[in-house]
Amino acid sequence: MGLPSLKAGKNMTTSSSSPSPGSNLSCHHGTAAENAQRIRREWDHLDSYDRALYLDAVETAIERGLHTRFAAYHCDTTAEIQAHDTCAFYPWHRLFILAYENMLRSLEPRFACLTLPFWDLHRDYAKQQSSSHACRSYGTCSRMINDLGGLVANDELEERTFFGQSSGSEGGWWHFGPPVQNLRDDHNHAGIVRYDVWYDPIPSEAGILRVENVARLFAKKNRIDFWEALHHGVHDAVHDTLGGFMRTPASVVDPLFMPWHSTMDLFDYIWEACHSSATGNDTTAMLFHYDANRDKEKCTYSTKAEKFFPNFSLSQDEAYMILDNTTDVRKDPYIGQFFSQPLELAGQWKIANLDVHHRFRYTNIPENFHEALENNPQACPNGLGAILNDAEGKGASDEHPLTYRQPPDFSDEELRACKEDWMDQAQVYYAAIDAAVTLETKTPSPQVAHSPLVASNPNPSTSKKMEFVRCILFEAMDRDTIERWAIDSNAFLTQVVQNQRYDTHPMCRWLLSAAPVGIPDTTTHHKPLPKDPSSPPFHLSENIFHTPDGDITHSHAPSAHRGGTGESASLFCVGSMIVVLIYLLS
């Protein structure tokens, strides 16, 4: 099906007085708007609904081309130097991930309160190092690794290229799980590449998060020294050992990038809460101490940085986010609207001073920080009360606790009933497509033409498509994904059947090929996406259903959880059948 183009947003060079789409004011949890702030939580503490919601938001950003548009700016040669070879590392990335977070929150009303999760790396590293040998690697110790891209069973060493940056093929394994199944590289190849996370261990640099090391790390009185200990230590080690794109300037394409940098902000959030106003070490005076003309060795770390930013000033310079030295991110027609905050690096120095549209805090503070910082005035002069949140997510400065959705409570029987209903919906939909083809002298209209994902067999039979649907439902998808589709009654028909989001899933794609049933087709099929970062990204603002006459009906996905009894499950799972019947009767 043809997809409508993304409409360019306004060129924005605005200050914080003009809030970005997705700002805190779009979600203030029932508190006064002036008290709004985003609450970031640890991935394993999210219920299955919120994990699925996050995956769906990232998938949507990928399909609209916005995800890779952000990656283009991080991959820009000059921007990459300022962001990684100077002491601007922390404020530069803080600006960047806040804008990405705004973008996700703006995509649909149901994403309005979504935040970037963080990763409790120490917990997973401790499991790996335990005497019980509970796990041995990234993939066996960390749920986040499994959930964001998956541990796809394949025996292919793969290579991908984004913005001319190669993932490298040595030891690289193809990952195709949600949310990256429709992420396309420069050559239109799907998925991402990482090292063998099933066997590769979490690196020893994660040991900096042991209790005794946290105490020493947080005792640093100089904030930039603290930043650099993390930047050139555990931050770089995780990027390098995950491999693939995570070790390149194109690392943003990997969905692990944003949670990992949210984790880096967690560390600085805790340091600031512990030290702010206690020692005067986060004052503007310290910013001037790191001007290049005073102490450039401390703020530029490479000859490239000295060449491109010879007079770099943390107190006066802006974050350099200019694509190919031509497009300022604030004027980018697709993502500029999400960079409404000023780009001055000094404005990102102190989290507590962020404006009402962008301020954030964390809950689910990892236990190792509790142990290291409690009753430790050297490491945390302000005390733990400055950072800890109660079980409801209420912070010390909040007047009202946050309320979160209850997790879904689907039984196995309810999910099976949903799967059977979805099979029926798919059968009705494909029958309607066949009828439309017959009415149009067996020539499909542009609206119902099959995806180029199955180019070797552009018109697979209904029986093959139904076998593919059964494979997706009963073999390929994990429980969290099935629950996500059950929560949103239109999601399965829209994502799997209409938009063919999963047509290249490695477990099932061969069922759509021209090869006889039972014989996998190893041909790789690709769905065209914009290759040039300046090309308009695809846009799916609504669930669009084309009728045989070319009419379009719109179905907006509900955001509320509608679980419950088997009877209610059957009712909400068949909600999309109404749309199919409208199709047949039109």
Coordinates of C-alpha atoms in Angstrom, one line a residue:
M1 CA 0.0 0.0 0.0
G2 CA 1.1 3.5 -0.6
L3 CA 2.0 5.5 2.5
P4 CA 1.4 9.2 2.8
S5 CA 4.4 11.4 3.2
L6 CA 5.3 13.1 6.4
K7 CA 4.3 16.7 6.4
A8 CA 7.3 18.9 7.3
G9 CA 7.1 20.7 10.6
K10 CA 7.7 24.3 11.1
N11 CA 11.3 25.5 11.0
M12 CA 12.0 26.1 14.6
T13 CA 14.6 28.3 16.3
T14 CA 12.4 28.8 19.3
S15 CA 13.2 29.1 22.9
S16 CA 11.7 27.1 25.7
S17 CA 8.7 29.5 25.7
S18 CA 7.4 27.5 22.7
P19 CA 7.0 23.9 23.9
S20 CA 7.9 21.0 21.6
P21 CA 5.3 18.4 20.7
G22 CA 5.7 15.7 23.3
S23 CA 6.8 18.2 26.0
N24 CA 5.9 17.6 29.7
L25 CA 2.8 19.8 29.3
S26 CA 1.2 17.1 27.2
C27 CA 1.4 14.7 30.2
H28 CA 1.2 16.0 33.7
H29 CA -0.3 13.0 35.5
G30 CA -3.1 14.9 37.1
T31 CA -0.8 17.5 38.8
A32 CA -0.7 21.2 38.1
A33 CA 0.9 21.8 34.7
E34 CA 3.7 23.8 36.3
N35 CA 4.7 20.7 38.3
A36 CA 4.8 18.5 35.2
Q37 CA 7.9 16.4 34.6
R38 CA 8.7 13.1 32.9
I39 CA 9.5 10.1 35.0
R40 CA 12.0 7.6 33.6
R41 CA 11.8 4.0 34.9
E42 CA 13.9 0.9 34.7
W43 CA 13.0 -1.5 31.9
D44 CA 12.5 -4.6 34.0
H45 CA 10.1 -2.6 36.3
L46 CA 7.8 -1.7 33.4
D47 CA 4.8 -4.0 33.1
S48 CA 4.2 -5.8 29.9
Y49 CA 1.8 -3.1 28.7
D50 CA 4.4 -0.3 29.0
R51 CA 7.2 -2.4 27.5
A52 CA 4.9 -3.1 24.5
L53 CA 3.9 0.5 24.3
Y54 CA 7.5 1.6 24.1
L55 CA 8.3 -1.0 21.4
D56 CA 5.3 0.2 19.4
A57 CA 6.4 3.8 19.7
V58 CA 9.9 3.0 18.4
E59 CA 8.5 0.9 15.6
T60 CA 6.2 3.8 14.6
A61 CA 9.2 6.2 14.6
I62 CA 11.1 3.7 12.4
E63 CA 8.3 3.4 10.0
R64 CA 7.9 7.2 9.7
G65 CA 11.6 7.6 9.1
L66 CA 12.1 9.7 12.2
H67 CA 14.3 7.3 14.0
T68 CA 16.9 7.3 11.3
R69 CA 16.6 11.0 10.9
F70 CA 17.8 11.5 14.4
A71 CA 20.6 9.0 13.8
A72 CA 21.8 11.1 10.8
Y73 CA 22.6 14.0 13.1
H74 CA 24.5 11.9 15.6
C75 CA 26.4 10.3 12.7
D76 CA 27.4 13.7 11.2
T77 CA 31.2 13.9 11.3
T78 CA 31.5 17.3 13.0
A79 CA 28.7 16.7 15.5
E80 CA 30.2 13.4 16.4
I81 CA 33.5 15.1 17.3
Q82 CA 31.9 17.6 19.6
A83 CA 29.6 15.0 21.2
H84 CA 32.4 12.5 21.9
D85 CA 35.8 14.2 21.8
T86 CA 35.1 17.1 24.1
C87 CA 33.6 17.6 27.6
A88 CA 30.3 18.3 25.9
F89 CA 29.5 14.6 25.9
Y90 CA 26.9 14.8 28.7
P91 CA 25.0 18.0 27.8
W92 CA 25.1 17.2 24.1
H93 CA 23.5 13.8 24.5
R94 CA 21.0 15.2 27.1
L95 CA 19.6 17.6 24.5
F96 CA 19.6 14.8 21.9
I97 CA 17.7 12.1 23.9
L98 CA 15.2 14.7 25.3
A99 CA 14.3 15.6 21.7
Y100 CA 14.0 11.9 20.7
E101 CA 11.8 11.3 23.8
N102 CA 9.6 14.3 22.7
M103 CA 9.3 12.8 19.3
L104 CA 8.1 9.4 20.6
R105 CA 5.6 11.1 22.9
S106 CA 4.2 13.1 20.1
L107 CA 3.5 10.2 17.7
E108 CA 0.1 9.3 19.1
P109 CA -2.0 10.3 22.1
R110 CA -1.4 6.9 23.7
F111 CA 2.4 7.7 23.8
A112 CA 2.0 11.1 25.5
C113 CA 3.3 10.0 28.9
L114 CA 6.0 7.6 27.6
T115 CA 9.6 8.1 28.7
L116 CA 12.9 6.6 27.8
P117 CA 13.6 3.6 30.1
F118 CA 16.9 2.9 31.7
W119 CA 19.0 -0.2 32.1
D120 CA 20.0 -1.6 35.5
L121 CA 23.4 -2.8 34.1
H122 CA 24.8 -3.5 37.6
R123 CA 22.0 -5.9 38.4
D124 CA 22.7 -7.9 35.2
Y125 CA 26.4 -7.8 35.7
A126 CA 26.1 -9.0 39.3
K127 CA 24.0 -12.0 38.1
Q128 CA 26.8 -12.8 35.6
Q129 CA 29.5 -12.6 38.2
S130 CA 27.6 -14.4 40.9
S131 CA 28.9 -17.7 42.3
S132 CA 25.7 -19.4 41.2
H133 CA 26.5 -18.5 37.5
A134 CA 22.9 -17.6 36.9
C135 CA 23.8 -16.3 33.5
R136 CA 26.9 -15.7 31.4
S137 CA 26.4 -13.0 28.9
Y138 CA 24.5 -9.9 27.7
G139 CA 21.8 -12.1 26.2
T140 CA 21.3 -14.5 29.1
C141 CA 21.5 -11.8 31.8
S142 CA 19.6 -8.9 30.4
R143 CA 16.0 -8.8 29.5
M144 CA 16.5 -5.5 27.7
I145 CA 18.9 -7.1 25.2
N146 CA 16.2 -9.7 24.4
D147 CA 13.3 -7.3 24.2
L148 CA 15.0 -4.6 22.0
G149 CA 15.9 -6.5 18.9
G150 CA 15.7 -10.0 20.2
L151 CA 18.0 -12.9 20.1
V152 CA 17.1 -14.1 16.6
A153 CA 18.0 -17.6 15.8
N154 CA 20.0 -17.4 12.6
D155 CA 23.2 -18.8 11.3
E156 CA 24.1 -15.9 9.1
L157 CA 26.9 -13.5 9.7
E158 CA 25.5 -10.2 8.4
E159 CA 26.7 -6.7 7.5
R160 CA 24.6 -3.6 7.4
T161 CA 25.5 0.0 6.5
F162 CA 23.8 3.2 7.7
F163 CA 25.0 6.6 6.5
G164 CA 28.1 4.9 5.1
Q165 CA 29.0 3.4 8.5
S166 CA 29.4 -0.3 8.3
S167 CA 28.5 -2.6 11.1
G168 CA 31.3 -5.0 10.1
S169 CA 30.6 -8.6 9.4
E170 CA 33.1 -10.3 11.7
G171 CA 31.2 -11.9 14.4
G172 CA 28.1 -9.9 13.5
W173 CA 24.7 -11.4 14.0
W174 CA 21.5 -10.3 12.4
H175 CA 18.8 -9.1 14.8
F176 CA 15.3 -8.9 13.5
G177 CA 13.0 -8.8 16.5
P178 CA 10.7 -5.9 17.4
P179 CA 11.2 -3.0 17.1
V180 CA 13.7 -3.3 14.2
Q181 CA 12.0 -5.6 11.8
N182 CA 11.3 -2.7 9.4
L183 CA 14.5 -0.7 10.0
R184 CA 16.3 -0.4 6.6
D185 CA 19.9 0.4 6.0
D186 CA 21.5 2.2 3.1
H187 CA 21.0 -0.8 0.8
N188 CA 17.5 -1.5 2.0
H189 CA 18.5 -4.5 4.1
A190 CA 16.3 -5.1 7.2
G191 CA 17.3 -5.3 10.8
I192 CA 20.5 -4.5 12.8
V193 CA 23.7 -6.2 13.6
R194 CA 25.3 -6.8 17.0
Y195 CA 28.1 -9.1 18.2
D196 CA 27.2 -12.5 19.6
V197 CA 25.3 -11.2 22.7
W198 CA 24.3 -14.8 23.5
Y199 CA 28.0 -15.6 24.4
D200 CA 29.7 -12.2 24.9
P201 CA 29.8 -11.2 28.6
I202 CA 28.9 -7.9 30.0
P203 CA 32.3 -6.2 30.2
S204 CA 34.4 -5.8 33.4
E205 CA 34.0 -2.1 33.2
A206 CA 30.5 -2.5 34.6
G207 CA 32.3 -3.3 37.8
I208 CA 32.5 0.5 38.3
L209 CA 28.9 0.1 39.5
R210 CA 29.8 -2.2 42.4
V211 CA 28.8 -0.7 45.7
E212 CA 32.4 0.1 46.8
N213 CA 33.2 1.6 43.4
V214 CA 30.0 3.7 43.3
A215 CA 31.0 5.2 46.6
R216 CA 34.4 6.2 45.2
L217 CA 33.0 7.4 41.9
F218 CA 30.3 9.6 43.5
A219 CA 32.8 11.1 45.9
K220 CA 34.3 13.0 43.0
K221 CA 33.6 16.7 43.7
N222 CA 34.3 17.8 40.1
R223 CA 31.3 17.1 37.9
I224 CA 33.2 16.9 34.6
D225 CA 35.7 14.5 36.1
F226 CA 32.6 12.4 37.1
W227 CA 31.3 12.6 33.6
E228 CA 34.5 11.6 32.0
A229 CA 35.0 8.6 34.3
L230 CA 31.6 7.3 33.0
H231 CA 32.0 8.4 29.4
H232 CA 35.4 6.8 28.8
G233 CA 34.7 3.8 31.1
V234 CA 31.5 1.9 31.3
H235 CA 29.8 3.9 28.5
D236 CA 32.4 3.2 25.9
A237 CA 32.8 -0.4 27.0
V238 CA 29.2 -1.3 26.6
H239 CA 29.1 0.3 23.1
D240 CA 32.2 -1.5 22.1
T241 CA 31.3 -5.0 23.4
L242 CA 27.7 -4.9 22.0
G243 CA 29.4 -4.3 18.7
G244 CA 27.7 -3.8 15.3
F245 CA 26.4 -0.2 15.0
M246 CA 26.7 0.4 18.7
R247 CA 30.5 0.8 18.2
T248 CA 30.1 3.3 15.4
P249 CA 28.8 6.9 15.0
A250 CA 25.6 5.3 13.6
S251 CA 24.9 3.8 17.0
V252 CA 21.5 5.6 17.3
V253 CA 20.0 3.2 14.8
D254 CA 20.2 0.4 17.5
P255 CA 17.2 0.7 19.8
L256 CA 19.6 0.0 22.8
F257 CA 21.2 3.4 22.3
M258 CA 18.4 5.6 23.9
P259 CA 17.9 3.4 27.0
W260 CA 21.7 3.2 27.5
H261 CA 22.0 7.0 27.3
S262 CA 19.0 7.4 29.6
T263 CA 21.1 5.2 32.0
M264 CA 24.0 7.6 31.7
D265 CA 21.6 10.5 32.6
L266 CA 20.5 8.4 35.6
F267 CA 24.0 8.5 37.0
D268 CA 24.3 12.2 36.6
Y269 CA 20.8 12.7 38.0
I270 CA 21.9 10.9 41.2
W271 CA 25.2 12.8 41.4
E272 CA 23.5 16.1 41.0
A273 CA 20.9 15.3 43.7
C274 CA 23.7 14.2 46.0
H275 CA 26.0 17.1 45.5
S276 CA 24.0 20.1 44.2
S277 CA 24.4 23.2 46.4
A278 CA 26.5 21.2 48.8
T279 CA 30.0 22.0 47.5
G280 CA 29.5 24.6 44.9
N281 CA 30.9 22.2 42.3
D282 CA 28.1 22.6 39.8
T283 CA 28.3 26.4 39.5
T284 CA 28.7 28.5 36.4
A285 CA 32.2 29.3 37.5
M286 CA 33.2 25.7 36.9
L287 CA 31.9 26.0 33.3
F288 CA 34.4 28.8 32.7
H289 CA 37.2 26.7 34.1
Y290 CA 36.7 24.3 31.2
D291 CA 36.9 26.9 28.4
A292 CA 39.4 25.9 25.8
N293 CA 41.5 29.0 26.2
R294 CA 42.0 28.3 29.9
D295 CA 42.4 24.5 30.1
K296 CA 41.8 22.9 26.7
E297 CA 43.5 19.6 27.7
K298 CA 40.5 19.0 30.0
C299 CA 37.9 19.7 27.5
T300 CA 39.2 18.5 24.1
Y301 CA 40.4 15.0 23.9
S302 CA 41.6 14.6 20.3
T303 CA 43.5 16.4 17.5
K304 CA 40.2 16.4 15.6
A305 CA 38.4 18.2 18.4
E306 CA 41.2 20.8 18.6
K307 CA 41.0 21.3 14.8
F308 CA 37.2 21.6 14.6
F309 CA 36.6 23.3 17.9
P310 CA 39.8 25.2 18.7
N311 CA 38.2 27.7 21.0
F312 CA 35.6 25.4 22.5
S313 CA 33.7 26.8 25.4
L314 CA 31.4 24.8 27.6
S315 CA 30.0 28.0 29.0
Q316 CA 29.3 29.8 25.7
D317 CA 29.0 27.2 22.8
E318 CA 25.9 25.6 21.5
A319 CA 25.6 21.9 20.8
Y320 CA 26.7 21.4 17.3
M321 CA 23.8 19.6 15.5
I322 CA 24.2 20.7 11.8
L323 CA 23.8 18.0 9.2
D324 CA 26.5 18.1 6.5
N325 CA 27.3 21.7 7.7
T326 CA 24.1 22.9 6.1
T327 CA 20.9 21.9 8.0
D328 CA 20.6 23.1 11.6
V329 CA 18.6 20.6 13.5
R330 CA 16.2 23.3 14.7
K331 CA 15.3 24.0 11.1
D332 CA 15.0 20.4 10.1
P333 CA 11.6 20.0 8.4
Y334 CA 11.0 16.6 10.1
I335 CA 12.5 16.7 13.6
G336 CA 13.3 20.3 14.1
Q337 CA 10.1 20.8 16.1
F338 CA 11.3 18.5 18.8
F339 CA 14.4 20.7 19.6
S340 CA 12.5 23.6 21.0
Q341 CA 14.8 24.1 24.0
P342 CA 17.9 26.3 23.5
L343 CA 21.0 24.4 22.4
E344 CA 23.4 26.2 24.7
L345 CA 25.4 23.5 26.4
A346 CA 25.5 25.5 29.7
G347 CA 21.7 25.3 29.8
Q348 CA 21.9 21.5 30.0
W349 CA 24.5 21.5 32.8
K350 CA 22.1 21.2 35.7
I351 CA 19.0 18.9 35.4
A352 CA 17.2 20.8 38.1
N353 CA 17.4 24.0 36.0
L354 CA 15.8 22.5 32.9
D355 CA 12.6 24.3 31.9
V356 CA 9.1 23.0 32.6
H357 CA 8.9 21.4 29.2
H358 CA 11.9 19.2 29.6
R359 CA 12.7 18.5 33.2
F360 CA 12.9 14.9 34.2
R361 CA 13.7 12.6 37.1
Y362 CA 14.1 8.9 37.8
T363 CA 12.3 6.2 39.9
N364 CA 13.3 2.6 40.5
I365 CA 16.8 3.7 41.6
P366 CA 19.0 0.6 41.5
E367 CA 19.8 -1.0 44.9
N368 CA 23.5 -0.7 44.5
F369 CA 23.1 3.1 44.7
H370 CA 21.1 2.8 47.9
E371 CA 23.8 0.7 49.5
A372 CA 26.7 2.9 48.3
L373 CA 25.3 6.3 49.1
E374 CA 23.2 5.8 52.3
N375 CA 24.8 7.5 55.3
N376 CA 27.8 8.4 53.1
P377 CA 28.4 12.1 53.3
Q378 CA 31.5 12.0 51.2
A379 CA 29.7 10.4 48.3
C380 CA 26.3 11.9 48.8
P381 CA 26.4 15.0 51.0
N382 CA 22.7 15.8 50.5
G383 CA 21.6 12.3 51.6
L384 CA 19.5 9.7 49.9
G385 CA 16.3 11.6 50.5
A386 CA 17.2 13.8 47.6
I387 CA 16.9 11.0 45.1
L388 CA 14.8 8.2 46.4
N389 CA 11.2 7.7 45.3
D390 CA 8.6 5.8 47.2
A391 CA 6.9 2.6 45.8
E392 CA 4.3 4.7 44.0
G393 CA 6.9 6.8 42.2
K394 CA 6.4 9.9 44.3
G395 CA 9.4 12.1 44.6
A396 CA 10.4 14.3 47.5
S397 CA 9.2 17.4 45.7
D398 CA 5.9 16.0 44.4
E399 CA 2.5 16.8 45.8
H400 CA 0.8 13.9 44.2
P401 CA 1.9 10.3 43.5
L402 CA 1.9 9.1 39.9
T403 CA -0.7 6.6 38.8
Y404 CA 0.4 3.8 36.4
R405 CA -1.7 1.4 34.4
Q406 CA -2.3 -2.0 35.9
P407 CA -0.5 -4.7 33.9
P408 CA -2.6 -6.9 31.6
D409 CA -4.1 -10.0 33.1
F410 CA -4.7 -12.1 30.0
S411 CA -5.0 -15.9 30.5
D412 CA -3.6 -18.4 28.0
E413 CA -7.2 -19.1 27.0
E414 CA -8.0 -15.4 26.3
L415 CA -4.9 -15.0 24.2
R416 CA -5.7 -18.2 22.2
A417 CA -9.2 -16.9 21.6
C418 CA -7.7 -13.6 20.3
K419 CA -5.4 -15.5 18.0
E420 CA -8.3 -17.5 16.6
D421 CA -10.4 -14.3 16.1
W422 CA -7.4 -12.7 14.3
M423 CA -7.1 -15.6 12.0
D424 CA -10.8 -15.1 11.1
Q425 CA -10.2 -11.4 10.6
A426 CA -7.3 -12.1 8.3
Q427 CA -9.3 -14.6 6.3
V428 CA -12.1 -12.1 5.8
Y429 CA -9.7 -9.4 4.8
Y430 CA -7.9 -11.5 2.3
A431 CA -11.2 -12.6 0.8
A432 CA -12.1 -9.0 0.4
I433 CA -8.8 -8.3 -1.4
D434 CA -9.4 -11.3 -3.7
A435 CA -12.9 -10.0 -4.4
A436 CA -11.5 -6.5 -5.2
V437 CA -9.0 -8.1 -7.6
T438 CA -11.8 -10.0 -9.4
L439 CA -14.0 -6.9 -9.7
E440 CA -11.1 -5.0 -11.3
T441 CA -10.4 -7.7 -13.9
K442 CA -7.9 -9.4 -11.8
T443 CA -5.6 -6.3 -11.7
P444 CA -5.1 -5.1 -8.1
S445 CA -5.6 -1.4 -7.6
P446 CA -2.6 0.6 -6.1
Q447 CA -4.3 0.6 -2.8
V448 CA -4.3 -3.2 -2.5
A449 CA -1.2 -4.1 -4.3
H450 CA 1.0 -6.5 -2.4
S451 CA 4.2 -5.4 -0.7
P452 CA 7.5 -5.6 -2.5
L453 CA 8.7 -7.5 0.5
V454 CA 7.5 -10.6 -1.4
A455 CA 8.9 -9.6 -4.8
S456 CA 9.7 -13.2 -5.7
N457 CA 6.0 -13.9 -5.5
P458 CA 4.1 -10.7 -5.8
N459 CA 0.7 -12.4 -5.4
P460 CA 0.9 -15.1 -2.8
S461 CA -2.2 -17.1 -2.5
T462 CA -4.6 -16.6 0.3
S463 CA -3.7 -20.0 1.7
K464 CA 0.0 -19.0 1.8
K465 CA -0.9 -15.8 3.5
M466 CA -3.0 -17.6 6.1
E467 CA -0.1 -20.0 6.8
F468 CA 2.1 -17.0 7.3
V469 CA -0.4 -15.4 9.7
R470 CA -0.6 -18.7 11.6
C471 CA 3.2 -18.8 11.8
I472 CA 3.4 -15.3 13.1
L473 CA 0.7 -15.9 15.8
F474 CA 1.6 -19.4 17.0
E475 CA 5.3 -19.6 16.4
A476 CA 7.1 -16.4 15.9
M477 CA 5.7 -13.8 18.3
D478 CA 6.4 -13.7 22.0
R479 CA 3.7 -13.3 24.7
D480 CA 4.4 -9.6 25.2
T481 CA 3.7 -8.8 21.5
I482 CA 0.5 -10.9 21.5
E483 CA -0.7 -9.0 24.6
R484 CA 0.1 -5.7 22.9
W485 CA -2.2 -6.7 20.0
A486 CA -4.8 -7.9 22.5
I487 CA -4.8 -4.5 24.3
D488 CA -5.3 -2.6 21.1
S489 CA -8.0 -4.3 19.1
N490 CA -7.0 -2.9 15.8
A491 CA -3.3 -3.5 16.1
F492 CA -3.1 -7.0 14.6
L493 CA -5.2 -6.3 11.5
T494 CA -3.4 -3.0 10.9
Q495 CA 0.2 -4.0 11.6
V496 CA 0.4 -7.6 10.4
V497 CA -2.3 -7.9 7.7
Q498 CA -2.7 -4.4 6.2
N499 CA 0.7 -2.8 6.7
Q500 CA 2.6 -6.1 6.4
R501 CA 4.9 -5.0 9.2
Y502 CA 6.1 -8.5 9.9
D503 CA 6.3 -9.8 6.3
T504 CA 10.1 -10.3 6.5
H505 CA 10.2 -12.1 9.8
P506 CA 12.9 -14.7 9.4
M507 CA 10.8 -17.5 10.9
C508 CA 7.8 -17.0 8.6
R509 CA 8.8 -15.0 5.5
W510 CA 9.4 -18.1 3.4
L511 CA 5.7 -18.9 3.5
L512 CA 5.0 -15.8 1.3
S513 CA 7.7 -16.7 -1.3
A514 CA 7.3 -18.5 -4.6
A515 CA 9.0 -21.6 -3.2
P516 CA 6.7 -24.6 -2.5
V517 CA 5.2 -24.7 1.0
G518 CA 7.7 -26.3 3.4
I519 CA 10.8 -25.1 1.5
P520 CA 12.2 -21.9 3.0
D521 CA 13.1 -19.3 0.4
T522 CA 16.5 -17.8 1.3
T523 CA 16.0 -14.8 -1.0
T524 CA 16.1 -11.5 0.9
H525 CA 13.3 -9.2 0.1
H526 CA 13.4 -5.5 0.9
K527 CA 10.8 -2.8 1.4
P528 CA 11.9 0.5 -0.1
L529 CA 12.5 3.3 2.4
P530 CA 14.2 6.7 1.8
K531 CA 17.9 6.2 1.5
D532 CA 18.9 9.9 1.5
P533 CA 18.4 11.4 5.0
S534 CA 16.9 14.4 3.3
S535 CA 14.1 12.3 1.7
P536 CA 10.7 12.6 3.3
P537 CA 10.2 9.8 5.9
F538 CA 7.1 7.6 5.7
H539 CA 4.2 8.6 7.9
L540 CA 1.5 6.5 9.4
S541 CA -0.6 8.9 11.5
E542 CA -3.6 6.7 11.5
N543 CA -4.7 3.2 10.8
I544 CA -5.7 3.5 7.2
F545 CA -8.0 1.0 5.6
H546 CA -8.7 1.2 1.8
T547 CA -12.0 -0.1 0.5
P548 CA -12.4 -1.7 -2.9
D549 CA -13.7 1.6 -4.3
G550 CA -10.7 3.5 -3.1
D551 CA -12.5 5.1 -0.1
I552 CA -10.6 5.3 3.1
T553 CA -11.9 4.7 6.6
H554 CA -9.8 5.7 9.6
S555 CA -9.5 3.7 12.8
H556 CA -7.7 5.4 15.8
A557 CA -6.2 2.8 18.1
P558 CA -7.5 3.1 21.7
S559 CA -5.1 3.5 24.5
A560 CA -6.9 1.9 27.5
H561 CA -6.3 -1.6 28.6
R562 CA -9.4 -3.8 28.0
G563 CA -8.5 -7.1 29.5
G564 CA -10.6 -9.3 31.7
T565 CA -12.8 -12.3 31.3
G566 CA -12.7 -14.7 28.4
E567 CA -16.0 -13.2 27.2
S568 CA -14.6 -9.6 27.2
A569 CA -11.4 -10.8 25.6
S570 CA -13.4 -12.3 22.7
L571 CA -15.4 -9.0 22.4
F572 CA -12.4 -6.7 22.2
C573 CA -10.4 -9.0 20.0
V574 CA -13.1 -9.0 17.4
G575 CA -13.4 -5.2 17.4
S576 CA -11.5 -5.0 14.1
M577 CA -14.0 -7.3 12.5
I578 CA -16.4 -4.4 12.2
V579 CA -13.9 -2.6 10.0
V580 CA -13.6 -5.7 7.8
L581 CA -17.4 -6.0 7.5
I582 CA -17.5 -2.3 6.4
Y583 CA -14.9 -3.2 3.8
L584 CA -17.1 -6.1 2.5
L585 CA -20.3 -4.1 2.4
S586 CA -18.8 -1.0 0.8

